[in-house]
XYZ file of C-alpha atoms in Angstrom:
668
model
C 16.640 39.877 64.164
C 13.895 41.536 66.194
C 14.920 45.054 65.259
C 14.682 47.620 68.086
C 12.989 45.192 70.499
C 14.993 43.771 73.324
C 14.272 40.173 74.309
C 12.258 41.398 77.294
C 10.160 43.905 75.424
C 9.526 41.512 72.510
C 8.384 38.721 74.781
C 6.270 41.092 76.811
C 4.679 42.521 73.697
C 3.726 39.048 72.444
C 2.337 38.134 75.849
C 0.192 41.270 76.011
C -0.999 40.772 72.458
C -2.001 37.227 73.331
C -3.934 38.288 76.402
C -5.890 40.826 74.407
C -6.971 38.097 71.954
C -7.789 35.602 74.646
C -4.868 33.346 73.735
C -2.963 33.490 76.986
C -1.716 29.880 76.885
C -0.173 30.072 73.457
C 1.568 33.359 73.927
C 2.674 32.533 77.449
C 4.670 29.690 75.926
C 6.030 32.105 73.312
C 7.009 34.494 76.122
C 9.004 31.859 77.982
C 10.653 30.491 74.898
C 11.611 33.925 73.656
C 12.752 35.004 77.092
C 15.109 32.094 77.453
C 16.347 31.843 73.867
C 16.860 35.539 73.269
C 18.729 35.938 76.508
C 20.931 32.995 75.621
C 19.808 31.223 78.775
C 18.398 27.706 79.270
C 14.653 27.335 79.512
C 13.269 27.599 82.997
C 12.019 24.064 83.622
C 10.215 25.221 86.731
C 7.924 27.245 84.467
C 4.620 25.451 83.772
C 4.531 26.395 80.126
C 8.044 25.065 79.572
C 7.146 21.756 81.155
C 4.035 21.515 78.944
C 6.107 22.321 75.870
C 8.662 19.698 76.824
C 5.982 17.053 77.270
C 4.363 18.003 73.958
C 7.668 17.836 72.089
C 8.434 14.493 73.692
C 5.012 13.134 72.742
C 5.444 14.409 69.197
C 8.855 12.761 68.965
C 7.419 9.472 70.258
C 4.566 9.687 67.778
C 6.951 10.310 64.877
C 9.156 7.403 65.950
C 6.109 5.162 66.355
C 4.821 6.183 62.898
C 8.207 5.454 61.317
C 8.376 2.085 63.078
C 4.863 1.292 61.893
C 5.618 2.278 58.308
C 8.734 0.118 58.314
C 6.807 -2.820 59.787
C 9.021 -2.979 62.874
C 6.109 -3.039 65.310
C 4.262 -5.706 63.322
C 7.397 -7.850 63.296
C 7.521 -7.786 67.095
C 4.313 -9.820 67.241
C 4.379 -11.861 64.010
C 6.861 -14.489 62.935
C 8.995 -14.488 59.805
C 9.450 -18.083 58.625
C 12.765 -17.867 56.814
C 12.958 -21.626 56.155
C 9.520 -21.904 54.531
C 9.349 -22.660 50.802
C 5.796 -21.319 50.533
C 5.080 -18.318 48.314
C 2.438 -15.637 47.810
C 1.028 -17.313 44.716
C -0.369 -20.047 46.966
C -2.451 -17.514 48.910
C -3.806 -16.063 45.670
C -4.852 -19.527 44.497
C -6.472 -20.313 47.864
C -8.651 -17.214 47.662
C -9.648 -17.913 44.062
C -10.645 -21.496 44.867
C -12.658 -20.362 47.902
C -14.579 -18.009 45.603
C -15.534 -20.751 43.178
C -13.086 -19.778 40.433
C -12.604 -22.677 38.012
C -10.535 -21.020 35.287
C -7.686 -18.520 35.167
C -6.918 -17.120 31.714
C -3.417 -15.918 31.044
C -0.498 -15.261 28.781
C 2.424 -16.445 30.875
C 5.098 -14.137 32.275
C 7.744 -14.473 34.980
C 6.092 -11.863 37.195
C 3.034 -14.090 37.723
C 4.402 -17.642 37.408
C 3.891 -18.494 41.125
C 0.163 -17.718 40.823
C -0.273 -19.940 37.775
C 1.657 -22.843 39.304
C -0.306 -22.628 42.554
C -3.636 -22.503 40.705
C -2.725 -25.622 38.740
C -1.856 -27.472 41.958
C -5.239 -26.597 43.481
C -7.169 -27.819 40.456
C -7.958 -24.413 38.977
C -7.594 -24.793 35.236
C -5.014 -22.421 33.762
C -5.856 -21.571 30.150
C -3.170 -19.714 28.234
C -4.063 -17.681 25.163
C -1.981 -16.100 22.415
C -2.838 -12.503 23.314
C -3.582 -10.849 26.664
C -6.815 -9.209 25.479
C -8.148 -12.655 24.582
C -7.482 -13.819 28.147
C -9.602 -10.961 29.492
C -12.380 -11.534 26.945
C -12.470 -15.215 27.936
C -12.711 -14.264 31.618
C -15.503 -11.829 30.704
C -17.469 -14.633 29.013
C -17.047 -16.907 32.037
C -18.319 -14.127 34.314
C -21.417 -13.592 32.172
C -22.266 -17.281 31.790
C -21.394 -18.563 35.266
C -22.492 -15.746 37.558
C -19.064 -15.769 39.264
C -16.052 -13.501 38.869
C -13.997 -14.134 35.729
C -10.239 -14.079 36.326
C -7.353 -13.140 34.037
C -3.701 -12.929 35.079
C -1.069 -11.193 32.957
C 2.506 -10.082 33.354
C 3.730 -6.562 34.050
C 4.044 -3.613 31.690
C 3.088 -4.511 28.109
C 1.192 -7.560 29.343
C -1.129 -5.243 31.233
C -1.315 -2.489 28.638
C -2.511 -5.104 26.133
C -5.595 -5.680 28.308
C -6.805 -2.077 28.532
C -9.406 -2.300 25.731
C -10.768 -5.594 27.031
C -11.031 -4.225 30.585
C -12.832 -1.108 29.342
C -15.209 -3.362 27.420
C -15.906 -5.339 30.609
C -16.546 -2.099 32.494
C -19.112 -0.925 29.951
C -20.667 -4.399 29.717
C -20.859 -4.526 33.547
C -19.027 -7.841 33.823
C -17.553 -8.835 37.223
C -13.931 -9.514 36.411
C -10.660 -9.720 38.352
C -7.497 -8.691 36.523
C -4.318 -9.862 38.255
C -1.179 -8.088 37.112
C 2.466 -8.567 37.902
C 4.769 -5.644 38.579
C 8.346 -4.766 39.454
C 9.586 -5.515 42.981
C 8.357 -3.143 45.681
C 11.754 -1.446 46.128
C 12.360 -1.115 42.377
C 9.128 0.548 41.318
C 9.828 3.899 39.719
C 13.548 3.107 39.428
C 13.641 1.861 35.840
C 13.114 -1.863 36.415
C 12.131 -4.129 33.513
C 8.540 -3.465 32.348
C 7.975 -1.026 35.227
C 5.316 1.620 34.598
C 2.653 3.308 36.702
C 0.031 0.609 36.182
C -2.385 1.903 38.814
C -2.945 5.155 36.925
C -3.871 3.171 33.806
C -6.577 1.136 35.483
C -8.095 3.463 38.082
C -10.364 5.188 35.502
C -11.693 1.885 34.123
C -11.906 -0.339 37.211
C -14.183 -0.244 40.247
C -11.272 -0.981 42.563
C -7.487 -0.956 42.195
C -4.920 -2.086 44.745
C -1.211 -2.794 44.846
C -0.310 -5.476 47.400
C 2.705 -4.401 49.462
C 3.206 -7.381 51.825
C 2.258 -11.048 51.652
C -0.125 -10.684 54.602
C -2.200 -8.245 52.546
C -2.892 -10.734 49.732
C -5.947 -12.420 51.233
C -7.809 -9.333 52.553
C -7.147 -7.334 49.378
C -8.343 -10.144 47.090
C -11.465 -10.827 49.175
C -12.376 -7.146 49.017
C -11.706 -7.000 45.273
C -13.857 -10.059 44.542
C -16.771 -8.671 46.563
C -16.590 -5.241 44.960
C -16.480 -6.747 41.464
C -19.941 -8.241 42.082
C -21.504 -5.548 44.268
C -23.723 -2.727 43.042
C -23.116 -2.394 39.327
C -20.689 -5.245 38.549
C -17.433 -4.446 36.841
C -13.702 -5.150 36.609
C -11.248 -4.801 39.491
C -7.448 -4.769 39.307
C -4.930 -6.101 41.820
C -1.215 -5.557 41.250
C 1.288 -8.049 42.660
C 4.948 -6.956 42.843
C 7.230 -9.856 42.018
C 8.763 -10.016 45.521
C 5.289 -10.589 46.999
C 4.866 -13.815 45.033
C 8.160 -15.731 45.264
C 9.513 -17.759 48.266
C 11.641 -16.180 50.995
C 14.961 -17.671 49.857
C 14.481 -16.331 46.320
C 13.610 -12.826 47.470
C 16.404 -12.891 50.072
C 18.938 -13.689 47.370
C 17.696 -10.813 45.190
C 17.729 -8.379 48.112
C 21.161 -9.324 49.436
C 23.262 -6.180 48.979
C 26.172 -6.319 46.582
C 28.870 -3.673 46.710
C 27.351 -1.859 49.690
C 29.523 1.000 50.991
C 31.479 0.286 54.166
C 30.928 2.056 57.414
C 27.735 3.481 58.827
C 26.115 4.038 55.397
C 26.587 0.406 54.459
C 25.179 -0.756 57.774
C 22.111 1.442 57.387
C 21.477 0.186 53.828
C 21.919 -3.428 54.890
C 19.597 -2.983 57.880
C 16.957 -1.305 55.721
C 16.989 -4.092 53.124
C 16.817 -6.847 55.731
C 14.009 -5.103 57.578
C 12.121 -4.657 54.297
C 12.506 -8.364 53.575
C 11.256 -9.328 57.041
C 8.301 -6.994 56.709
C 7.326 -8.587 53.374
C 7.114 -12.036 54.978
C 6.072 -11.225 58.587
C 2.877 -13.101 59.456
C 2.650 -14.362 55.898
C 1.475 -17.895 56.652
C -0.751 -17.259 59.665
C -4.271 -18.761 59.274
C -6.665 -16.332 57.603
C -10.282 -16.496 56.444
C -10.446 -16.811 52.639
C -14.227 -17.169 52.285
C -16.190 -14.685 50.147
C -17.335 -11.408 51.676
C -20.969 -10.417 51.416
C -21.992 -8.912 48.087
C -24.149 -5.783 48.142
C -26.934 -5.601 45.550
C -29.365 -2.641 45.375
C -33.042 -3.640 45.316
C -36.282 -1.830 44.580
C -38.328 -0.909 47.645
C -41.797 -2.345 48.255
C -43.327 1.107 47.649
C -41.560 1.447 44.296
C -42.718 -1.991 43.190
C -46.289 -1.216 44.281
C -46.354 1.989 42.264
C -45.173 0.067 39.203
C -47.823 -2.607 39.779
C -50.445 0.117 39.563
C -48.963 1.526 36.344
C -48.828 -1.897 34.671
C -52.358 -2.827 35.710
C -53.729 0.322 34.016
C -51.648 0.031 30.824
C -53.238 -1.071 27.544
C -50.039 -1.277 25.500
C -47.110 -2.088 27.810
C -43.730 -3.246 26.550
C -40.508 -4.482 28.155
C -37.032 -3.503 26.966
C -34.674 -5.964 28.632
C -30.928 -5.329 28.811
C -27.965 -7.379 29.996
C -28.464 -6.504 33.672
C -31.499 -8.794 33.932
C -29.193 -11.814 33.567
C -27.108 -10.928 36.640
C -27.361 -12.840 39.928
C -29.096 -13.240 42.307
C -32.137 -14.149 40.174
C -31.649 -17.344 38.116
C -32.455 -16.735 34.458
C -35.037 -19.535 34.335
C -36.945 -17.968 37.222
C -36.851 -14.621 35.449
C -38.119 -16.241 32.267
C -41.113 -17.719 34.111
C -41.912 -14.306 35.604
C -41.865 -12.686 32.167
C -44.105 -15.396 30.754
C -46.465 -14.978 33.688
C -46.779 -11.240 33.003
C -47.325 -11.835 29.282
C -45.999 -8.390 28.317
C -44.277 -8.257 24.895
C -40.492 -7.981 25.179
C -37.671 -6.531 23.130
C -34.386 -8.165 24.114
C -30.913 -6.666 23.867
C -27.373 -7.609 24.857
C -27.094 -10.654 27.099
C -30.906 -10.724 27.419
C -31.191 -12.049 23.852
C -32.552 -15.577 24.049
C -34.183 -14.984 27.441
C -37.544 -16.261 26.138
C -36.191 -19.019 23.897
C -36.194 -19.346 20.121
C -39.895 -18.965 19.257
C -41.639 -17.228 22.147
C -44.867 -15.356 21.288
C -43.745 -12.629 23.702
C -40.411 -11.975 22.008
C -40.699 -9.165 19.456
C -37.643 -8.919 17.191
C -38.653 -6.336 14.584
C -40.162 -2.819 14.317
C -39.017 -1.664 17.757
C -39.110 2.037 16.935
C -42.750 1.840 15.798
C -43.758 -0.182 18.871
C -42.175 2.320 21.256
C -44.010 5.214 19.640
C -47.327 3.442 20.195
C -46.745 1.952 23.665
C -48.419 3.634 26.637
C -46.018 2.060 29.160
C -42.351 1.258 28.579
C -40.351 -0.675 31.174
C -36.603 -0.175 30.738
C -35.203 -3.117 32.710
C -31.439 -2.767 32.586
C -31.713 -0.916 29.274
C -29.948 2.434 28.851
C -31.070 5.414 26.767
C -27.795 5.749 24.892
C -27.103 5.518 21.140
C -28.957 2.184 21.005
C -32.224 3.995 21.817
C -31.289 7.211 20.012
C -30.521 8.740 23.421
C -34.170 8.354 24.418
C -35.640 10.090 21.371
C -37.439 6.903 20.263
C -39.574 6.978 23.408
C -43.021 8.561 23.212
C -43.212 11.578 25.518
C -46.805 10.648 26.345
C -45.812 7.152 27.496
C -45.347 6.246 31.131
C -41.770 5.053 31.605
C -40.429 2.808 34.353
C -36.630 2.687 34.427
C -34.722 0.152 36.534
C -30.936 0.039 36.653
C -28.267 -0.700 39.256
C -26.183 2.272 38.120
C -27.724 5.683 38.787
C -25.794 7.409 35.995
C -27.067 4.830 33.480
C -30.550 4.898 34.991
C -31.007 8.582 34.169
C -28.774 8.914 31.110
C -30.088 11.657 28.791
C -33.231 12.055 30.905
C -32.474 15.766 31.071
C -32.857 16.047 27.285
C -35.081 13.623 25.417
C -37.077 11.592 27.938
C -38.120 11.524 31.566
C -38.936 8.489 33.727
C -42.255 8.248 35.508
C -40.587 5.972 38.054
C -36.799 5.613 38.314
C -35.517 2.757 40.445
C -31.869 2.219 41.290
C -31.946 -1.515 41.829
C -31.544 -4.987 40.378
C -33.727 -5.367 37.289
C -34.162 -9.139 37.574
C -35.380 -8.982 41.183
C -37.707 -6.135 40.256
C -39.370 -8.167 37.472
C -39.864 -11.168 39.769
C -41.451 -8.937 42.449
C -43.606 -7.242 39.827
C -44.838 -10.613 38.589
C -45.674 -11.772 42.104
C -47.633 -8.582 42.730
C -49.577 -8.969 39.469
C -50.794 -12.548 39.818
C -53.902 -12.932 37.710
C -52.901 -10.017 35.482
C -53.166 -10.557 31.729
C -51.628 -8.228 29.177
C -54.174 -7.230 26.477
C -53.788 -9.952 23.841
C -54.628 -7.708 20.886
C -51.536 -5.586 21.620
C -49.211 -8.598 21.701
C -50.797 -10.043 18.555
C -50.407 -6.729 16.746
C -46.682 -6.584 17.473
C -46.167 -10.233 16.646
C -47.931 -9.925 13.318
C -45.547 -7.098 12.413
C -42.716 -9.448 13.338
C -44.037 -12.167 11.030
C -44.459 -9.748 8.128
C -40.936 -8.351 8.505
C -39.336 -11.768 8.805
C -41.130 -13.009 5.691
C -39.688 -10.027 3.833
C -36.227 -10.877 5.183
C -36.539 -14.443 3.878
C -37.542 -13.188 0.452
C -34.516 -10.886 0.445
C -32.373 -13.918 1.329
C -33.395 -15.559 -1.956
C -32.157 -12.663 -4.079
C -29.007 -13.228 -6.109
C -26.043 -11.034 -5.273
C -23.776 -9.682 -7.977
C -20.915 -11.825 -6.714
C -20.596 -14.768 -4.370
C -23.331 -15.838 -1.911
C -26.187 -13.894 -0.375
C -25.190 -13.461 3.329
C -28.842 -13.506 4.428
C -29.361 -16.919 2.845
C -26.285 -18.291 4.582
C -27.458 -16.967 7.939
C -30.968 -18.406 7.532
C -29.508 -21.833 6.736
C -27.159 -21.680 9.721
C -30.073 -20.735 11.971
C -32.032 -23.761 10.781
C -29.131 -26.174 11.348
C -27.792 -24.765 14.604
C -28.218 -27.115 17.582
C -30.757 -26.296 20.277
C -28.020 -25.964 22.911
C -25.909 -23.588 20.809
C -24.247 -20.456 22.156
C -23.795 -17.633 19.647
C -20.853 -15.233 19.904
C -21.139 -12.050 17.816
C -17.950 -10.311 16.703
C -18.138 -8.032 13.687
C -19.903 -5.168 11.959
C -22.031 -5.532 8.849
C -22.310 -9.343 8.701
C -22.941 -9.594 12.437
C -25.473 -6.765 12.249
C -27.444 -8.853 9.759
C -27.035 -11.961 11.919
C -28.612 -10.171 14.882
C -31.876 -9.960 12.924
C -31.806 -13.535 11.642
C -30.106 -15.861 14.123
C -32.338 -16.848 17.028
C -30.585 -17.551 20.343
C -31.872 -20.835 21.701
C -32.367 -19.815 25.329
C -31.175 -17.616 28.203
C -27.420 -16.950 28.369
C -26.866 -18.270 24.863
C -25.861 -15.015 23.175
C -22.617 -13.080 23.720
C -21.744 -9.747 22.151
C -19.317 -7.012 23.242
C -21.984 -4.651 24.555
C -22.113 -0.872 24.451
C -18.407 -0.394 23.671
C -18.793 -2.210 20.338
C -15.329 -3.748 20.573
C -14.039 -5.816 17.675
C -11.909 -8.828 18.586
C -14.024 -10.261 21.410
C -14.898 -13.427 19.483
C -11.854 -15.578 20.148
C -11.934 -15.057 23.907
C -15.722 -15.110 24.300
C -15.920 -18.440 22.463
C -13.130 -19.920 24.568
C -14.836 -18.946 27.821
C -18.226 -20.117 26.555
C -16.920 -23.551 25.515
C -15.292 -24.073 28.901
C -18.511 -23.119 30.711
C -20.711 -25.215 28.377
C -18.446 -28.014 27.070
C -21.372 -30.010 25.631
C -22.848 -27.082 23.697
C -22.104 -25.997 20.152
C -20.372 -22.638 20.314
C -20.695 -20.555 17.145
C -18.653 -17.422 16.509
C -20.142 -15.156 13.861
C -17.203 -13.177 12.466
C -16.831 -10.516 9.872
C -13.625 -11.010 7.900
C -12.303 -7.801 9.433
C -12.891 -8.769 13.055
C -11.533 -12.271 12.427
C -8.062 -10.777 12.104
C -7.965 -10.080 15.833
C -8.712 -13.674 16.866
C -7.686 -16.183 14.227
C -4.475 -17.034 16.092
C -6.637 -18.418 18.916
C -7.379 -21.476 16.787
C -4.056 -22.603 18.226
C -5.555 -22.127 21.715
C -8.684 -24.113 20.811
C -6.527 -26.974 19.576
C -4.156 -27.030 22.551
C -6.907 -26.777 25.152
C -9.345 -29.076 23.357
C -12.104 -26.471 23.160
C -13.596 -26.982 19.673
C -15.813 -24.184 18.394
C -17.325 -23.293 15.009
C -16.418 -19.970 13.397
C -18.660 -18.680 10.588
C -16.888 -16.018 8.525
C -18.823 -13.595 6.342
C -15.960 -12.835 3.952
C -16.781 -9.864 1.712
C -13.184 -8.582 1.548
C -14.206 -5.284 3.092
C -14.841 -3.314 6.267
C -18.394 -3.052 4.945
C -20.044 -1.270 7.856
C -17.657 1.655 7.393
C -17.564 1.497 3.593
C -21.366 1.571 3.459
C -21.322 5.179 4.701
C -17.839 6.355 3.780
C -18.245 5.844 0.023
C -21.546 7.747 -0.470
C -20.601 10.483 1.981
C -16.939 11.025 1.099
C -16.558 9.379 -2.291
C -13.706 7.045 -1.393
C -13.265 3.466 -0.198
C -9.788 4.158 1.170
C -8.678 1.762 3.964
C -11.910 -0.255 3.682
C -10.782 -2.908 1.219
C -9.514 -6.320 2.298
C -8.952 -9.508 0.262
C -10.839 -12.779 -0.124
C -8.218 -14.551 1.960
C -7.979 -18.298 2.601
C -8.759 -18.040 6.302
C -9.803 -21.696 6.338
C -6.209 -22.684 5.570
C -4.946 -20.625 8.511
C -7.290 -22.529 10.840
C -5.965 -25.818 9.505
C -2.424 -24.633 10.111
C -3.331 -24.298 13.786
C -4.776 -27.815 13.949
C -8.398 -26.958 13.128
C -10.649 -27.910 10.230
C -11.372 -25.384 7.486
C -14.116 -25.137 4.863
C -14.375 -22.750 1.917
C -17.898 -21.951 0.716
C -18.332 -20.188 -2.638
C -21.168 -19.599 -5.101
C -20.405 -22.994 -6.635
C -21.430 -24.492 -3.283
C -24.850 -22.819 -3.278
C -26.653 -26.153 -3.139
C -24.211 -27.667 -0.657
C -24.272 -25.056 2.107
C -26.313 -27.224 4.473
C -24.073 -30.224 3.836
C -20.963 -28.168 4.613
C -22.550 -26.840 7.816
C -23.284 -30.415 8.907
C -19.739 -31.501 8.065
C -18.450 -28.672 10.232
C -20.712 -29.683 13.113
C -19.486 -33.268 12.844
C -15.829 -32.200 12.835
C -16.479 -30.046 15.891
C -18.043 -32.970 17.754
C -14.917 -34.960 16.906
C -12.769 -32.363 18.659
C -11.702 -30.062 15.830
C -12.120 -26.297 15.933
C -13.888 -25.409 12.686
C -13.692 -22.348 10.440
C -16.269 -21.952 7.652
C -15.006 -19.284 5.261
C -18.060 -18.071 3.297
C -17.454 -15.694 0.408
C -20.406 -13.290 0.438
C -21.676 -10.513 -1.812
C -23.319 -7.158 -1.110
C -26.971 -6.600 -0.224
C -28.938 -3.499 0.727
C -30.353 -5.194 3.837
C -28.641 -2.829 6.280
C -28.620 0.379 4.261
C -29.391 3.321 6.484
C -28.103 1.609 9.668
C -25.728 3.633 11.804
C -22.141 2.490 12.187
C -20.685 3.057 15.606
């Protein structure tokens, strides 16, 4: 094999070559090995390099054996007991962690993979709320997270149960909602082997979740869940996903029965297979029930520095026409929304509110400006983007005046600077919590008063625009009822503790200009993803969080199709809500542009369906409102409110006509 070299000359050549390169040790070993092997003689154990090589090979072998033993859990089993007689199961540990983290509700659509978790939660007093579609369960958990300041939790079964949640999880990611998705999966030894509903679930959720983990032994349940819950709330909040293989959740005797080999080959192969399965079983349960801390880990929240706040204090104090743009992030913990509201009122700076910040200043605050935002931003000399992003909602930053000073505050750096390389540039950019920043700004500006003429100017524009909207509400439509009139009447009759859920396109777009949220955390919409179908779940979560409040869902007839089956859920779980349907038999937001641009209404037409009868079929109370009821709209609204107070979920099916109120708006 070495050609013309003898074993002596080859070894000598390598040794000399090594000396010339300063690698004597390495090539001395090569010399001895070659010398002995090529000569067909045993290695000379009296040689130092041979002894070193022997020790190294022995250490490597020990390391490999130790690594294999560690991977198989053999070493762990030496020090931790396997309680084969225990009837406890992994679902109990999951429930313990959830309760320790203040979780009150788990939303689900039941499946055998996750049954132990649901049963254990029920036993610990965590309310298990089952929906008719997995996405609804996630939307409900999202609403709970937004309204309670804790992590919302949804648990669904493996495979299609999880794939049905993908849109809702992506919506939670973009809305920055702290949410835990628990998913079942095939048994640890059967993953990738064609088991029922077995797919690569981790790859689905890694791009849309802050953290993903697959629990491989029962002892990992508590530490993995504690980490997931903390990460969901830290930094920029968002969804996390934890996968639980079915053999992690069921008791020992059940898993033992499933793992007991059937038809194992005889002889050494059979013994090896049997040993491997039994060792795997023991490793799953080793140390499973040892005491473990389940309390919440510390949550990390970025905050503005004192120097950053001071610089902003100076900018505000010099501004003549400042304005706040508040986004959903201002409602996040740790600052209570009422404290934030007082800080905003103390500053006296006019505010435009978006997302979850709608309602922050109450129904009729002089500081809340609802109309003419584009014009105000062009005139403002200081704009404070508090949790607001320069995406499509602000025309990617093009609506901002390049001469204005801009303070941007956001927990997420990518959102903080979005499109700043193109259409706008911040004077001060702060990666931190927007709510804490506003409170610190207010404390540093005690005695400051925003120029009153600026606030009055913006408010007078508001009054003028809203008067025009009311006049437009009195116009007769070609068919059916004027949607603006209906919305104005609902706004007048809506209770002061109401929560408004927005789920739709054209009708909901009009409602956003007319309905006035009654206070902080009393408005829910999908957020930047613009997802249709959030209404059923959002309303369910809202009613559970605020059982004494009226919960209104404003639906388009298109978006209602995603959620109407949840009237069964409202009835079963005694969570009465009121759904207001703007029924124009059309996907109007799309049709409004498609017809003039492309000359066809294809796929946009629906029918004036009897949705109120569907609600009644699920145990609710339905009302149909037509043009003949023009003078009875208020009476019907009050009847619906009364039925809701008596425990019935209500659907008010309002047949509406077309207006030009939203012509020119962009559909997204």
